[in-house]
Structure formats: structure tokens, C-alpha cells
Amino acid sequence: VDIPVETRDEIGDLTGMFNEMSRSLSVKEDLLKQQRAQIRRLLHSLMPATIADKFHQGEEITARDHSNVTVIYADIGGLDRIQAELDSGESLRIANELTRQFDAAAAEFGIERVRPVRNGYLGSCGLTIPRLDNVRRTVDFAGECERIIERFNGEASLNLSLRAGIDTGAVGSGLIGEPSPVFDMWG
């Protein structure tokens, strides 16, 4: 609340300092909100959203067993060769654009990125949101990733390929490592 300064004495000075302190706190609160949003975005890039939200809220993430999960690992062939030929800025742009397009396709098919992987994509379906059609969704996602690579090759005159491994069954999941935990799955 901004209080009007009505006098030019000590009370007026105190009122002015109060107003300045209030504005300073407001600015700091806005910065904290921005930092919390950045932390949330970073956590969401490192682990599935539901796990990231629990971790961000300080909940303990214990190992969990899941009975029906489909996992996909999609490896982008030829990316190492291109990265060796291009400067680091251009190779990073290509990797980021492919990841962005894979993430968009994942959202469309209900696939969650498990964690970042070099030159590939590790995702799951049915891990945090149980689904009866997780296998079909994952296979359709793999097909869309193949189309993304084909389009990208045509637009950028590249020769990338996609190899995808898909498996379904029981998995365990949790955070591995201290003090820098990494979300992972096994099984």
C-alpha cells in the first residue's frame, strides 16, 4: 500500500521511507516469482512434470513400482557427425530444435520425457498417468519422430536417421544421486 506523504516533517520522512520499502519488497517479490518459475521450468526439463512438481514442493520422491509402462528410447543417428562438422552454436540449435519438435509430438501423444539424453529422446507412457493404450501411443509417437526427422532432413539438407527401441512392462522409477538427483527408470 502506498501511503500519501502529507507533511514535510519526521512523519512525512517516515511515510516516504515506508513507501520506498514497500516498493522494494514488491520488486523483490516479483523477482522471487520469476526465479520460482525458472526453477519449475528447469525441473520440468529434467524429469516428468508430476515428479518435478512434487520435488519442487519439497516432497520426498521415493522409488515406485509401475506395472504397465511403455518406454521409448529414440536415438538420432548422424547427429554426432553433424555436431563435429558445425560450430557449437549451430549444432546446439539443431539439437534444441529437434528436442522441441519431439517434445511437441510427445505432448500430442501423451508421452512424458523422462530426462534429457544426448542425441536422443527417452520417454514413457503410462508412468505417471496410467493409460490402457500406452503401447499404441508410443508406437505412434515413434512414427511421428521419424516424420520429424524426415522433414528436418528435407528442410536443412541433412542426413539424420532415427532408431527407436520400445519396451513395455513393469518398471521402477525414482531419483538417483545426491546432491544432484537425476530421475530414472529401471526394469
Short mmCIF file of N, CA and C in Angstrom, two decimals:
data_model
loop_
_atom_site.label_atom_id
_atom_site.label_comp_id
_atom_site.label_asym_id
_atom_site.label_seq_id
_atom_site.Cartn_x
_atom_site.Cartn_y
_atom_site.Cartn_z
N VAL A 1 0.85 -1.18 0.00
CA VAL A 1 0.00 0.00 0.00
C VAL A 1 0.89 1.23 0.00
N ASP A 2 0.60 2.14 -0.87
CA ASP A 2 1.33 3.41 -0.93
C ASP A 2 0.57 4.43 -0.10
N ILE A 3 1.26 5.00 0.88
CA ILE A 3 0.62 5.97 1.78
C ILE A 3 0.98 7.37 1.29
N PRO A 4 0.00 8.28 1.16
CA PRO A 4 0.31 9.64 0.70
C PRO A 4 1.13 10.39 1.76
N VAL A 5 2.17 11.09 1.30
CA VAL A 5 3.00 11.91 2.18
C VAL A 5 2.34 13.27 2.29
N GLU A 6 1.87 13.58 3.51
CA GLU A 6 1.11 14.82 3.69
C GLU A 6 1.89 15.89 4.45
N THR A 7 2.99 15.51 5.06
CA THR A 7 3.77 16.51 5.82
C THR A 7 5.23 16.44 5.41
N ARG A 8 5.99 17.49 5.77
CA ARG A 8 7.40 17.54 5.45
C ARG A 8 8.25 17.40 6.72
N ASP A 9 7.72 16.78 7.72
CA ASP A 9 8.44 16.59 8.97
C ASP A 9 8.91 15.13 9.08
N GLU A 10 9.23 14.70 10.32
CA GLU A 10 9.71 13.33 10.54
C GLU A 10 8.66 12.30 10.13
N ILE A 11 7.40 12.57 10.35
CA ILE A 11 6.32 11.66 9.97
C ILE A 11 6.26 11.53 8.45
N GLY A 12 6.44 12.64 7.75
CA GLY A 12 6.46 12.62 6.29
C GLY A 12 7.65 11.82 5.79
N ASP A 13 8.84 12.04 6.44
CA ASP A 13 10.03 11.26 6.05
C ASP A 13 9.81 9.77 6.29
N LEU A 14 9.23 9.42 7.44
CA LEU A 14 8.95 8.03 7.77
C LEU A 14 7.96 7.42 6.77
N THR A 15 6.95 8.20 6.40
CA THR A 15 5.97 7.73 5.41
C THR A 15 6.66 7.48 4.07
N GLY A 16 7.54 8.38 3.66
CA GLY A 16 8.28 8.21 2.40
C GLY A 16 9.16 6.97 2.43
N MET A 17 9.84 6.73 3.56
CA MET A 17 10.69 5.54 3.69
C MET A 17 9.84 4.26 3.68
N PHE A 18 8.67 4.32 4.32
CA PHE A 18 7.76 3.18 4.30
C PHE A 18 7.34 2.86 2.87
N ASN A 19 6.99 3.90 2.11
CA ASN A 19 6.58 3.70 0.72
C ASN A 19 7.72 3.09 -0.10
N GLU A 20 8.94 3.57 0.12
CA GLU A 20 10.10 3.05 -0.62
C GLU A 20 10.33 1.58 -0.24
N MET A 21 10.24 1.27 1.04
CA MET A 21 10.41 -0.10 1.49
C MET A 21 9.33 -1.00 0.87
N SER A 22 8.12 -0.53 0.81
CA SER A 22 7.03 -1.30 0.23
C SER A 22 7.30 -1.57 -1.25
N ARG A 23 7.77 -0.56 -2.00
CA ARG A 23 8.09 -0.74 -3.43
C ARG A 23 9.24 -1.73 -3.59
N SER A 24 10.24 -1.63 -2.72
CA SER A 24 11.39 -2.53 -2.78
C SER A 24 10.95 -3.98 -2.54
N LEU A 25 10.09 -4.18 -1.55
CA LEU A 25 9.59 -5.53 -1.28
C LEU A 25 8.77 -6.07 -2.45
N SER A 26 8.02 -5.23 -3.09
CA SER A 26 7.22 -5.63 -4.24
C SER A 26 8.13 -6.08 -5.39
N VAL A 27 9.20 -5.33 -5.64
CA VAL A 27 10.15 -5.70 -6.69
C VAL A 27 10.81 -7.03 -6.36
N LYS A 28 11.22 -7.20 -5.10
CA LYS A 28 11.86 -8.45 -4.70
C LYS A 28 10.90 -9.62 -4.80
N GLU A 29 9.65 -9.42 -4.47
CA GLU A 29 8.65 -10.47 -4.58
C GLU A 29 8.46 -10.87 -6.04
N ASP A 30 8.44 -9.90 -6.94
CA ASP A 30 8.33 -10.21 -8.38
C ASP A 30 9.54 -11.01 -8.85
N LEU A 31 10.73 -10.65 -8.39
CA LEU A 31 11.94 -11.39 -8.77
C LEU A 31 11.89 -12.83 -8.25
N LEU A 32 11.41 -13.00 -7.02
CA LEU A 32 11.27 -14.34 -6.48
C LEU A 32 10.28 -15.18 -7.29
N LYS A 33 9.18 -14.58 -7.71
CA LYS A 33 8.21 -15.29 -8.54
C LYS A 33 8.85 -15.73 -9.85
N GLN A 34 9.64 -14.84 -10.46
CA GLN A 34 10.32 -15.18 -11.70
C GLN A 34 11.31 -16.32 -11.48
N GLN A 35 12.06 -16.27 -10.38
CA GLN A 35 13.02 -17.33 -10.09
C GLN A 35 12.33 -18.66 -9.84
N ARG A 36 11.20 -18.64 -9.11
CA ARG A 36 10.45 -19.88 -8.88
C ARG A 36 9.96 -20.46 -10.20
N ALA A 37 9.51 -19.60 -11.09
CA ALA A 37 9.05 -20.08 -12.40
C ALA A 37 10.21 -20.68 -13.19
N GLN A 38 11.38 -20.06 -13.13
CA GLN A 38 12.56 -20.60 -13.82
C GLN A 38 12.94 -21.96 -13.24
N ILE A 39 12.92 -22.08 -11.93
CA ILE A 39 13.25 -23.35 -11.28
C ILE A 39 12.25 -24.42 -11.70
N ARG A 40 10.98 -24.06 -11.74
CA ARG A 40 9.94 -25.01 -12.14
C ARG A 40 10.16 -25.48 -13.58
N ARG A 41 10.46 -24.53 -14.49
CA ARG A 41 10.73 -24.90 -15.88
C ARG A 41 11.94 -25.82 -15.98
N LEU A 42 12.99 -25.52 -15.21
CA LEU A 42 14.19 -26.34 -15.23
C LEU A 42 13.89 -27.75 -14.72
N LEU A 43 13.16 -27.85 -13.61
CA LEU A 43 12.81 -29.17 -13.09
C LEU A 43 11.97 -29.95 -14.10
N HIS A 44 11.04 -29.27 -14.77
CA HIS A 44 10.20 -29.95 -15.77
C HIS A 44 11.02 -30.42 -16.96
N SER A 45 12.16 -29.78 -17.21
CA SER A 45 13.01 -30.24 -18.31
C SER A 45 13.86 -31.44 -17.89
N LEU A 46 13.98 -31.68 -16.59
CA LEU A 46 14.85 -32.75 -16.10
C LEU A 46 14.11 -34.01 -15.69
N MET A 47 12.79 -33.92 -15.50
CA MET A 47 12.02 -35.08 -15.05
C MET A 47 10.56 -34.86 -15.41
N PRO A 48 9.75 -35.92 -15.36
CA PRO A 48 8.33 -35.77 -15.67
C PRO A 48 7.68 -34.71 -14.77
N ALA A 49 6.69 -34.02 -15.30
CA ALA A 49 6.08 -32.87 -14.63
C ALA A 49 5.55 -33.20 -13.24
N THR A 50 4.86 -34.32 -13.09
CA THR A 50 4.30 -34.63 -11.77
C THR A 50 5.40 -34.87 -10.74
N ILE A 51 6.48 -35.49 -11.15
CA ILE A 51 7.62 -35.72 -10.24
C ILE A 51 8.29 -34.39 -9.93
N ALA A 52 8.47 -33.54 -10.94
CA ALA A 52 9.10 -32.24 -10.75
C ALA A 52 8.29 -31.38 -9.78
N ASP A 53 6.97 -31.40 -9.90
CA ASP A 53 6.13 -30.60 -9.00
C ASP A 53 6.25 -31.09 -7.56
N LYS A 54 6.26 -32.39 -7.36
CA LYS A 54 6.42 -32.93 -6.01
C LYS A 54 7.80 -32.57 -5.45
N PHE A 55 8.82 -32.70 -6.26
CA PHE A 55 10.19 -32.37 -5.83
C PHE A 55 10.29 -30.89 -5.47
N HIS A 56 9.69 -30.05 -6.30
CA HIS A 56 9.71 -28.59 -6.07
C HIS A 56 9.00 -28.22 -4.78
N GLN A 57 7.96 -28.95 -4.42
CA GLN A 57 7.22 -28.69 -3.19
C GLN A 57 7.89 -29.28 -1.96
N GLY A 58 9.03 -29.95 -2.17
CA GLY A 58 9.79 -30.50 -1.05
C GLY A 58 9.37 -31.89 -0.63
N GLU A 59 8.47 -32.51 -1.40
CA GLU A 59 8.06 -33.88 -1.06
C GLU A 59 9.21 -34.84 -1.36
N GLU A 60 9.31 -35.86 -0.55
CA GLU A 60 10.32 -36.88 -0.78
C GLU A 60 9.89 -37.75 -1.95
N ILE A 61 10.78 -37.97 -2.89
CA ILE A 61 10.49 -38.81 -4.05
C ILE A 61 11.12 -40.17 -3.78
N THR A 62 10.30 -41.13 -3.45
CA THR A 62 10.79 -42.47 -3.17
C THR A 62 10.64 -43.33 -4.42
N ALA A 63 11.34 -44.44 -4.43
CA ALA A 63 11.22 -45.37 -5.56
C ALA A 63 9.80 -45.90 -5.63
N ARG A 64 9.29 -45.99 -6.86
CA ARG A 64 7.94 -46.50 -7.08
C ARG A 64 7.97 -47.60 -8.12
N ASP A 65 7.09 -48.55 -7.96
CA ASP A 65 6.92 -49.62 -8.94
C ASP A 65 5.69 -49.30 -9.79
N HIS A 66 5.81 -49.54 -11.08
CA HIS A 66 4.72 -49.30 -12.03
C HIS A 66 4.54 -50.58 -12.83
N SER A 67 3.31 -51.01 -13.01
CA SER A 67 3.09 -52.33 -13.63
C SER A 67 2.96 -52.30 -15.15
N ASN A 68 2.51 -51.23 -15.74
CA ASN A 68 2.24 -51.24 -17.18
C ASN A 68 2.71 -49.93 -17.80
N VAL A 69 3.97 -49.88 -18.14
CA VAL A 69 4.58 -48.67 -18.70
C VAL A 69 5.26 -49.02 -20.02
N THR A 70 5.12 -48.16 -20.98
CA THR A 70 5.85 -48.33 -22.24
C THR A 70 6.93 -47.27 -22.30
N VAL A 71 8.14 -47.71 -22.60
CA VAL A 71 9.31 -46.83 -22.62
C VAL A 71 9.85 -46.80 -24.04
N ILE A 72 10.24 -45.60 -24.46
CA ILE A 72 10.86 -45.45 -25.78
C ILE A 72 12.20 -44.74 -25.63
N TYR A 73 13.21 -45.28 -26.31
CA TYR A 73 14.46 -44.56 -26.46
C TYR A 73 14.66 -44.36 -27.95
N ALA A 74 14.66 -43.12 -28.36
CA ALA A 74 14.84 -42.79 -29.78
C ALA A 74 16.22 -42.14 -29.93
N ASP A 75 17.06 -42.77 -30.73
CA ASP A 75 18.42 -42.30 -30.97
C ASP A 75 18.48 -41.63 -32.34
N ILE A 76 19.02 -40.41 -32.39
CA ILE A 76 19.13 -39.67 -33.65
C ILE A 76 20.48 -39.98 -34.26
N GLY A 77 20.47 -40.82 -35.28
CA GLY A 77 21.70 -41.20 -35.97
C GLY A 77 22.20 -40.08 -36.87
N GLY A 78 23.49 -39.89 -36.87
CA GLY A 78 24.11 -38.86 -37.71
C GLY A 78 24.29 -37.53 -37.01
N LEU A 79 23.74 -37.38 -35.85
CA LEU A 79 23.85 -36.10 -35.14
C LEU A 79 25.29 -35.86 -34.66
N ASP A 80 25.99 -36.92 -34.25
CA ASP A 80 27.40 -36.76 -33.83
C ASP A 80 28.25 -36.22 -34.99
N ARG A 81 28.03 -36.78 -36.18
CA ARG A 81 28.80 -36.35 -37.35
C ARG A 81 28.54 -34.87 -37.66
N ILE A 82 27.28 -34.48 -37.62
CA ILE A 82 26.92 -33.09 -37.90
C ILE A 82 27.50 -32.16 -36.84
N GLN A 83 27.45 -32.59 -35.57
CA GLN A 83 27.99 -31.77 -34.50
C GLN A 83 29.50 -31.58 -34.63
N ALA A 84 30.18 -32.58 -35.19
CA ALA A 84 31.62 -32.45 -35.40
C ALA A 84 31.94 -31.50 -36.56
N GLU A 85 31.03 -31.40 -37.52
CA GLU A 85 31.25 -30.56 -38.70
C GLU A 85 30.86 -29.10 -38.49
N LEU A 86 29.87 -28.84 -37.64
CA LEU A 86 29.35 -27.48 -37.46
C LEU A 86 29.95 -26.83 -36.22
N ASP A 87 29.83 -25.50 -36.16
CA ASP A 87 30.26 -24.83 -34.93
C ASP A 87 29.27 -25.18 -33.82
N SER A 88 29.68 -24.97 -32.59
CA SER A 88 28.88 -25.41 -31.45
C SER A 88 27.52 -24.71 -31.40
N GLY A 89 27.45 -23.45 -31.79
CA GLY A 89 26.17 -22.74 -31.78
C GLY A 89 25.16 -23.34 -32.73
N GLU A 90 25.60 -23.68 -33.94
CA GLU A 90 24.69 -24.24 -34.93
C GLU A 90 24.28 -25.67 -34.55
N SER A 91 25.22 -26.46 -34.04
CA SER A 91 24.85 -27.83 -33.64
C SER A 91 23.90 -27.81 -32.45
N LEU A 92 24.07 -26.86 -31.54
CA LEU A 92 23.14 -26.74 -30.42
C LEU A 92 21.76 -26.32 -30.91
N ARG A 93 21.71 -25.43 -31.89
CA ARG A 93 20.42 -25.00 -32.44
C ARG A 93 19.68 -26.19 -33.04
N ILE A 94 20.38 -27.04 -33.77
CA ILE A 94 19.76 -28.21 -34.38
C ILE A 94 19.25 -29.17 -33.31
N ALA A 95 20.07 -29.46 -32.31
CA ALA A 95 19.67 -30.37 -31.23
C ALA A 95 18.46 -29.82 -30.48
N ASN A 96 18.48 -28.52 -30.20
CA ASN A 96 17.36 -27.91 -29.48
C ASN A 96 16.07 -27.92 -30.31
N GLU A 97 16.19 -27.69 -31.61
CA GLU A 97 15.00 -27.69 -32.46
C GLU A 97 14.41 -29.10 -32.56
N LEU A 98 15.26 -30.11 -32.69
CA LEU A 98 14.75 -31.48 -32.73
C LEU A 98 14.08 -31.84 -31.40
N THR A 99 14.70 -31.47 -30.29
CA THR A 99 14.11 -31.74 -28.98
C THR A 99 12.78 -31.02 -28.82
N ARG A 100 12.71 -29.77 -29.28
CA ARG A 100 11.46 -29.01 -29.20
C ARG A 100 10.35 -29.70 -29.99
N GLN A 101 10.69 -30.16 -31.20
CA GLN A 101 9.68 -30.84 -32.01
C GLN A 101 9.29 -32.19 -31.42
N PHE A 102 10.25 -32.92 -30.87
CA PHE A 102 9.93 -34.19 -30.20
C PHE A 102 9.05 -33.94 -28.98
N ASP A 103 9.36 -32.89 -28.20
CA ASP A 103 8.54 -32.56 -27.03
C ASP A 103 7.10 -32.22 -27.44
N ALA A 104 6.93 -31.48 -28.53
CA ALA A 104 5.59 -31.14 -29.01
C ALA A 104 4.83 -32.40 -29.41
N ALA A 105 5.52 -33.31 -30.12
CA ALA A 105 4.88 -34.56 -30.51
C ALA A 105 4.56 -35.40 -29.27
N ALA A 106 5.46 -35.40 -28.30
CA ALA A 106 5.23 -36.16 -27.06
C ALA A 106 3.97 -35.67 -26.36
N ALA A 107 3.81 -34.36 -26.29
CA ALA A 107 2.61 -33.80 -25.65
C ALA A 107 1.35 -34.24 -26.38
N GLU A 108 1.43 -34.29 -27.69
CA GLU A 108 0.27 -34.69 -28.50
C GLU A 108 -0.12 -36.15 -28.24
N PHE A 109 0.87 -37.02 -28.03
CA PHE A 109 0.60 -38.45 -27.88
C PHE A 109 0.56 -38.91 -26.42
N GLY A 110 0.76 -37.99 -25.48
CA GLY A 110 0.73 -38.37 -24.06
C GLY A 110 1.98 -39.07 -23.60
N ILE A 111 3.11 -38.73 -24.22
CA ILE A 111 4.41 -39.29 -23.84
C ILE A 111 5.10 -38.27 -22.94
N GLU A 112 5.70 -38.74 -21.86
CA GLU A 112 6.44 -37.85 -20.97
C GLU A 112 7.94 -38.07 -21.19
N ARG A 113 8.66 -36.97 -21.40
CA ARG A 113 10.12 -37.09 -21.47
C ARG A 113 10.59 -37.46 -20.08
N VAL A 114 11.37 -38.52 -19.98
CA VAL A 114 11.86 -38.99 -18.69
C VAL A 114 12.96 -38.07 -18.20
N ARG A 115 13.94 -37.83 -19.05
CA ARG A 115 15.05 -36.94 -18.73
C ARG A 115 15.80 -36.66 -20.03
N PRO A 116 16.58 -35.59 -20.05
CA PRO A 116 17.36 -35.32 -21.27
C PRO A 116 18.41 -36.40 -21.50
N VAL A 117 18.61 -36.74 -22.75
CA VAL A 117 19.69 -37.65 -23.13
C VAL A 117 20.39 -37.07 -24.35
N ARG A 118 21.66 -37.35 -24.46
CA ARG A 118 22.46 -36.80 -25.56
C ARG A 118 22.07 -37.50 -26.87
N ASN A 119 21.75 -36.70 -27.87
CA ASN A 119 21.45 -37.19 -29.22
C ASN A 119 20.30 -38.19 -29.26
N GLY A 120 19.36 -38.02 -28.36
CA GLY A 120 18.23 -38.93 -28.37
C GLY A 120 17.09 -38.42 -27.53
N TYR A 121 16.14 -39.30 -27.28
CA TYR A 121 14.94 -38.95 -26.54
C TYR A 121 14.51 -40.17 -25.74
N LEU A 122 14.38 -40.00 -24.44
CA LEU A 122 13.91 -41.06 -23.56
C LEU A 122 12.56 -40.64 -23.01
N GLY A 123 11.54 -41.41 -23.35
CA GLY A 123 10.19 -41.06 -22.92
C GLY A 123 9.44 -42.27 -22.41
N SER A 124 8.32 -42.01 -21.77
CA SER A 124 7.49 -43.10 -21.27
C SER A 124 6.02 -42.73 -21.44
N CYS A 125 5.20 -43.76 -21.44
CA CYS A 125 3.75 -43.57 -21.48
C CYS A 125 3.16 -44.54 -20.47
N GLY A 126 2.36 -44.01 -19.56
CA GLY A 126 1.78 -44.83 -18.52
C GLY A 126 2.51 -44.75 -17.20
N LEU A 127 3.56 -43.96 -17.13
CA LEU A 127 4.35 -43.88 -15.90
C LEU A 127 3.63 -43.09 -14.82
N THR A 128 3.28 -41.86 -15.10
CA THR A 128 2.63 -41.03 -14.09
C THR A 128 1.12 -40.93 -14.31
N ILE A 129 0.68 -41.18 -15.54
CA ILE A 129 -0.76 -41.22 -15.84
C ILE A 129 -1.03 -42.59 -16.46
N PRO A 130 -1.65 -43.49 -15.72
CA PRO A 130 -1.93 -44.82 -16.27
C PRO A 130 -2.80 -44.71 -17.54
N ARG A 131 -2.42 -45.48 -18.56
CA ARG A 131 -3.16 -45.47 -19.82
C ARG A 131 -3.31 -46.90 -20.32
N LEU A 132 -4.48 -47.20 -20.87
CA LEU A 132 -4.71 -48.52 -21.43
C LEU A 132 -4.06 -48.67 -22.80
N ASP A 133 -3.87 -47.56 -23.50
CA ASP A 133 -3.35 -47.58 -24.87
C ASP A 133 -1.91 -47.06 -24.95
N ASN A 134 -1.12 -47.29 -23.89
CA ASN A 134 0.23 -46.73 -23.88
C ASN A 134 1.13 -47.29 -24.99
N VAL A 135 0.94 -48.55 -25.37
CA VAL A 135 1.77 -49.11 -26.44
C VAL A 135 1.46 -48.42 -27.76
N ARG A 136 0.18 -48.31 -28.11
CA ARG A 136 -0.20 -47.65 -29.37
C ARG A 136 0.30 -46.21 -29.40
N ARG A 137 0.12 -45.49 -28.30
CA ARG A 137 0.56 -44.10 -28.23
C ARG A 137 2.06 -44.00 -28.48
N THR A 138 2.82 -44.91 -27.88
CA THR A 138 4.28 -44.86 -28.01
C THR A 138 4.72 -45.19 -29.43
N VAL A 139 4.09 -46.19 -30.04
CA VAL A 139 4.42 -46.53 -31.43
C VAL A 139 4.05 -45.37 -32.36
N ASP A 140 2.90 -44.75 -32.14
CA ASP A 140 2.51 -43.59 -32.95
C ASP A 140 3.49 -42.43 -32.75
N PHE A 141 3.95 -42.25 -31.52
CA PHE A 141 4.94 -41.21 -31.25
C PHE A 141 6.24 -41.50 -32.01
N ALA A 142 6.68 -42.75 -32.02
CA ALA A 142 7.90 -43.12 -32.75
C ALA A 142 7.74 -42.80 -34.24
N GLY A 143 6.55 -43.10 -34.79
CA GLY A 143 6.30 -42.77 -36.20
C GLY A 143 6.35 -41.28 -36.44
N GLU A 144 5.82 -40.50 -35.51
CA GLU A 144 5.87 -39.04 -35.65
C GLU A 144 7.31 -38.53 -35.55
N CYS A 145 8.10 -39.13 -34.67
CA CYS A 145 9.52 -38.74 -34.57
C CYS A 145 10.24 -39.01 -35.89
N GLU A 146 9.91 -40.13 -36.53
CA GLU A 146 10.50 -40.45 -37.84
C GLU A 146 10.11 -39.38 -38.87
N ARG A 147 8.84 -38.97 -38.86
CA ARG A 147 8.40 -37.91 -39.79
C ARG A 147 9.10 -36.58 -39.48
N ILE A 148 9.33 -36.29 -38.21
CA ILE A 148 10.04 -35.06 -37.83
C ILE A 148 11.46 -35.09 -38.40
N ILE A 149 12.13 -36.22 -38.27
CA ILE A 149 13.49 -36.35 -38.81
C ILE A 149 13.47 -36.19 -40.33
N GLU A 150 12.51 -36.81 -41.00
CA GLU A 150 12.42 -36.70 -42.46
C GLU A 150 12.19 -35.25 -42.89
N ARG A 151 11.26 -34.55 -42.21
CA ARG A 151 11.02 -33.14 -42.52
C ARG A 151 12.26 -32.30 -42.26
N PHE A 152 12.91 -32.56 -41.15
CA PHE A 152 14.10 -31.80 -40.78
C PHE A 152 15.20 -32.02 -41.80
N ASN A 153 15.38 -33.26 -42.25
CA ASN A 153 16.37 -33.55 -43.29
C ASN A 153 16.07 -32.76 -44.56
N GLY A 154 14.81 -32.74 -44.96
CA GLY A 154 14.43 -32.02 -46.18
C GLY A 154 14.64 -30.53 -46.07
N GLU A 155 14.29 -29.96 -44.92
CA GLU A 155 14.41 -28.50 -44.73
C GLU A 155 15.86 -28.06 -44.56
N ALA A 156 16.66 -28.86 -43.87
CA ALA A 156 18.03 -28.45 -43.54
C ALA A 156 19.08 -29.16 -44.39
N SER A 157 18.66 -29.97 -45.35
CA SER A 157 19.57 -30.74 -46.20
C SER A 157 20.55 -31.55 -45.35
N LEU A 158 20.00 -32.30 -44.41
CA LEU A 158 20.82 -33.15 -43.55
C LEU A 158 20.51 -34.61 -43.85
N ASN A 159 21.28 -35.50 -43.26
CA ASN A 159 21.07 -36.93 -43.44
C ASN A 159 21.00 -37.62 -42.08
N LEU A 160 20.00 -37.25 -41.30
CA LEU A 160 19.82 -37.85 -39.99
C LEU A 160 18.91 -39.07 -40.10
N SER A 161 18.99 -39.96 -39.14
CA SER A 161 18.11 -41.12 -39.11
C SER A 161 17.61 -41.30 -37.69
N LEU A 162 16.62 -42.16 -37.53
CA LEU A 162 16.06 -42.41 -36.21
C LEU A 162 16.04 -43.91 -35.96
N ARG A 163 16.57 -44.30 -34.82
CA ARG A 163 16.44 -45.68 -34.34
C ARG A 163 15.67 -45.60 -33.03
N ALA A 164 14.61 -46.39 -32.92
CA ALA A 164 13.80 -46.34 -31.70
C ALA A 164 13.65 -47.73 -31.13
N GLY A 165 13.87 -47.82 -29.84
CA GLY A 165 13.63 -49.05 -29.11
C GLY A 165 12.45 -48.83 -28.18
N ILE A 166 11.49 -49.74 -28.19
CA ILE A 166 10.28 -49.62 -27.38
C ILE A 166 10.13 -50.90 -26.57
N ASP A 167 9.82 -50.75 -25.29
CA ASP A 167 9.60 -51.91 -24.43
C ASP A 167 8.44 -51.60 -23.49
N THR A 168 7.71 -52.62 -23.12
CA THR A 168 6.55 -52.46 -22.26
C THR A 168 6.62 -53.46 -21.11
N GLY A 169 6.21 -52.99 -19.94
CA GLY A 169 6.16 -53.90 -18.79
C GLY A 169 6.28 -53.14 -17.50
N ALA A 170 6.76 -53.85 -16.48
CA ALA A 170 6.92 -53.28 -15.15
C ALA A 170 8.24 -52.52 -15.08
N VAL A 171 8.19 -51.34 -14.47
CA VAL A 171 9.40 -50.55 -14.26
C VAL A 171 9.37 -49.97 -12.85
N GLY A 172 10.54 -49.64 -12.37
CA GLY A 172 10.68 -48.86 -11.15
C GLY A 172 11.14 -47.47 -11.55
N SER A 173 10.86 -46.49 -10.72
CA SER A 173 11.31 -45.13 -11.03
C SER A 173 11.66 -44.41 -9.74
N GLY A 174 12.50 -43.43 -9.86
CA GLY A 174 12.87 -42.62 -8.71
C GLY A 174 14.02 -41.70 -9.03
N LEU A 175 14.44 -40.96 -8.02
CA LEU A 175 15.58 -40.06 -8.15
C LEU A 175 16.83 -40.78 -7.72
N ILE A 176 17.87 -40.70 -8.53
CA ILE A 176 19.14 -41.35 -8.25
C ILE A 176 20.19 -40.27 -8.05
N GLY A 177 20.98 -40.38 -7.01
CA GLY A 177 22.12 -39.49 -6.81
C GLY A 177 21.86 -38.39 -5.81
N GLU A 178 22.89 -38.03 -5.13
CA GLU A 178 22.89 -36.91 -4.19
C GLU A 178 24.17 -36.14 -4.43
N PRO A 179 24.27 -34.89 -4.38
CA PRO A 179 23.22 -33.92 -4.14
C PRO A 179 22.53 -33.47 -5.43
N SER A 180 22.92 -34.05 -6.55
CA SER A 180 22.32 -33.67 -7.83
C SER A 180 21.50 -34.85 -8.36
N PRO A 181 20.25 -34.95 -7.92
CA PRO A 181 19.46 -36.13 -8.31
C PRO A 181 19.06 -36.10 -9.78
N VAL A 182 18.97 -37.30 -10.34
CA VAL A 182 18.52 -37.49 -11.71
C VAL A 182 17.37 -38.48 -11.68
N PHE A 183 16.27 -38.15 -12.36
CA PHE A 183 15.15 -39.07 -12.44
C PHE A 183 15.49 -40.16 -13.42
N ASP A 184 15.21 -41.42 -13.05
CA ASP A 184 15.50 -42.52 -13.94
C ASP A 184 14.47 -43.62 -13.75
N MET A 185 14.46 -44.55 -14.68
CA MET A 185 13.60 -45.72 -14.64
C MET A 185 14.47 -46.95 -14.84
N TRP A 186 14.00 -48.08 -14.31
CA TRP A 186 14.72 -49.32 -14.50
C TRP A 186 13.71 -50.45 -14.55
N GLY A 187 14.11 -51.53 -15.15
CA GLY A 187 13.22 -52.69 -15.25
C GLY A 187 12.99 -53.08 -16.68
#
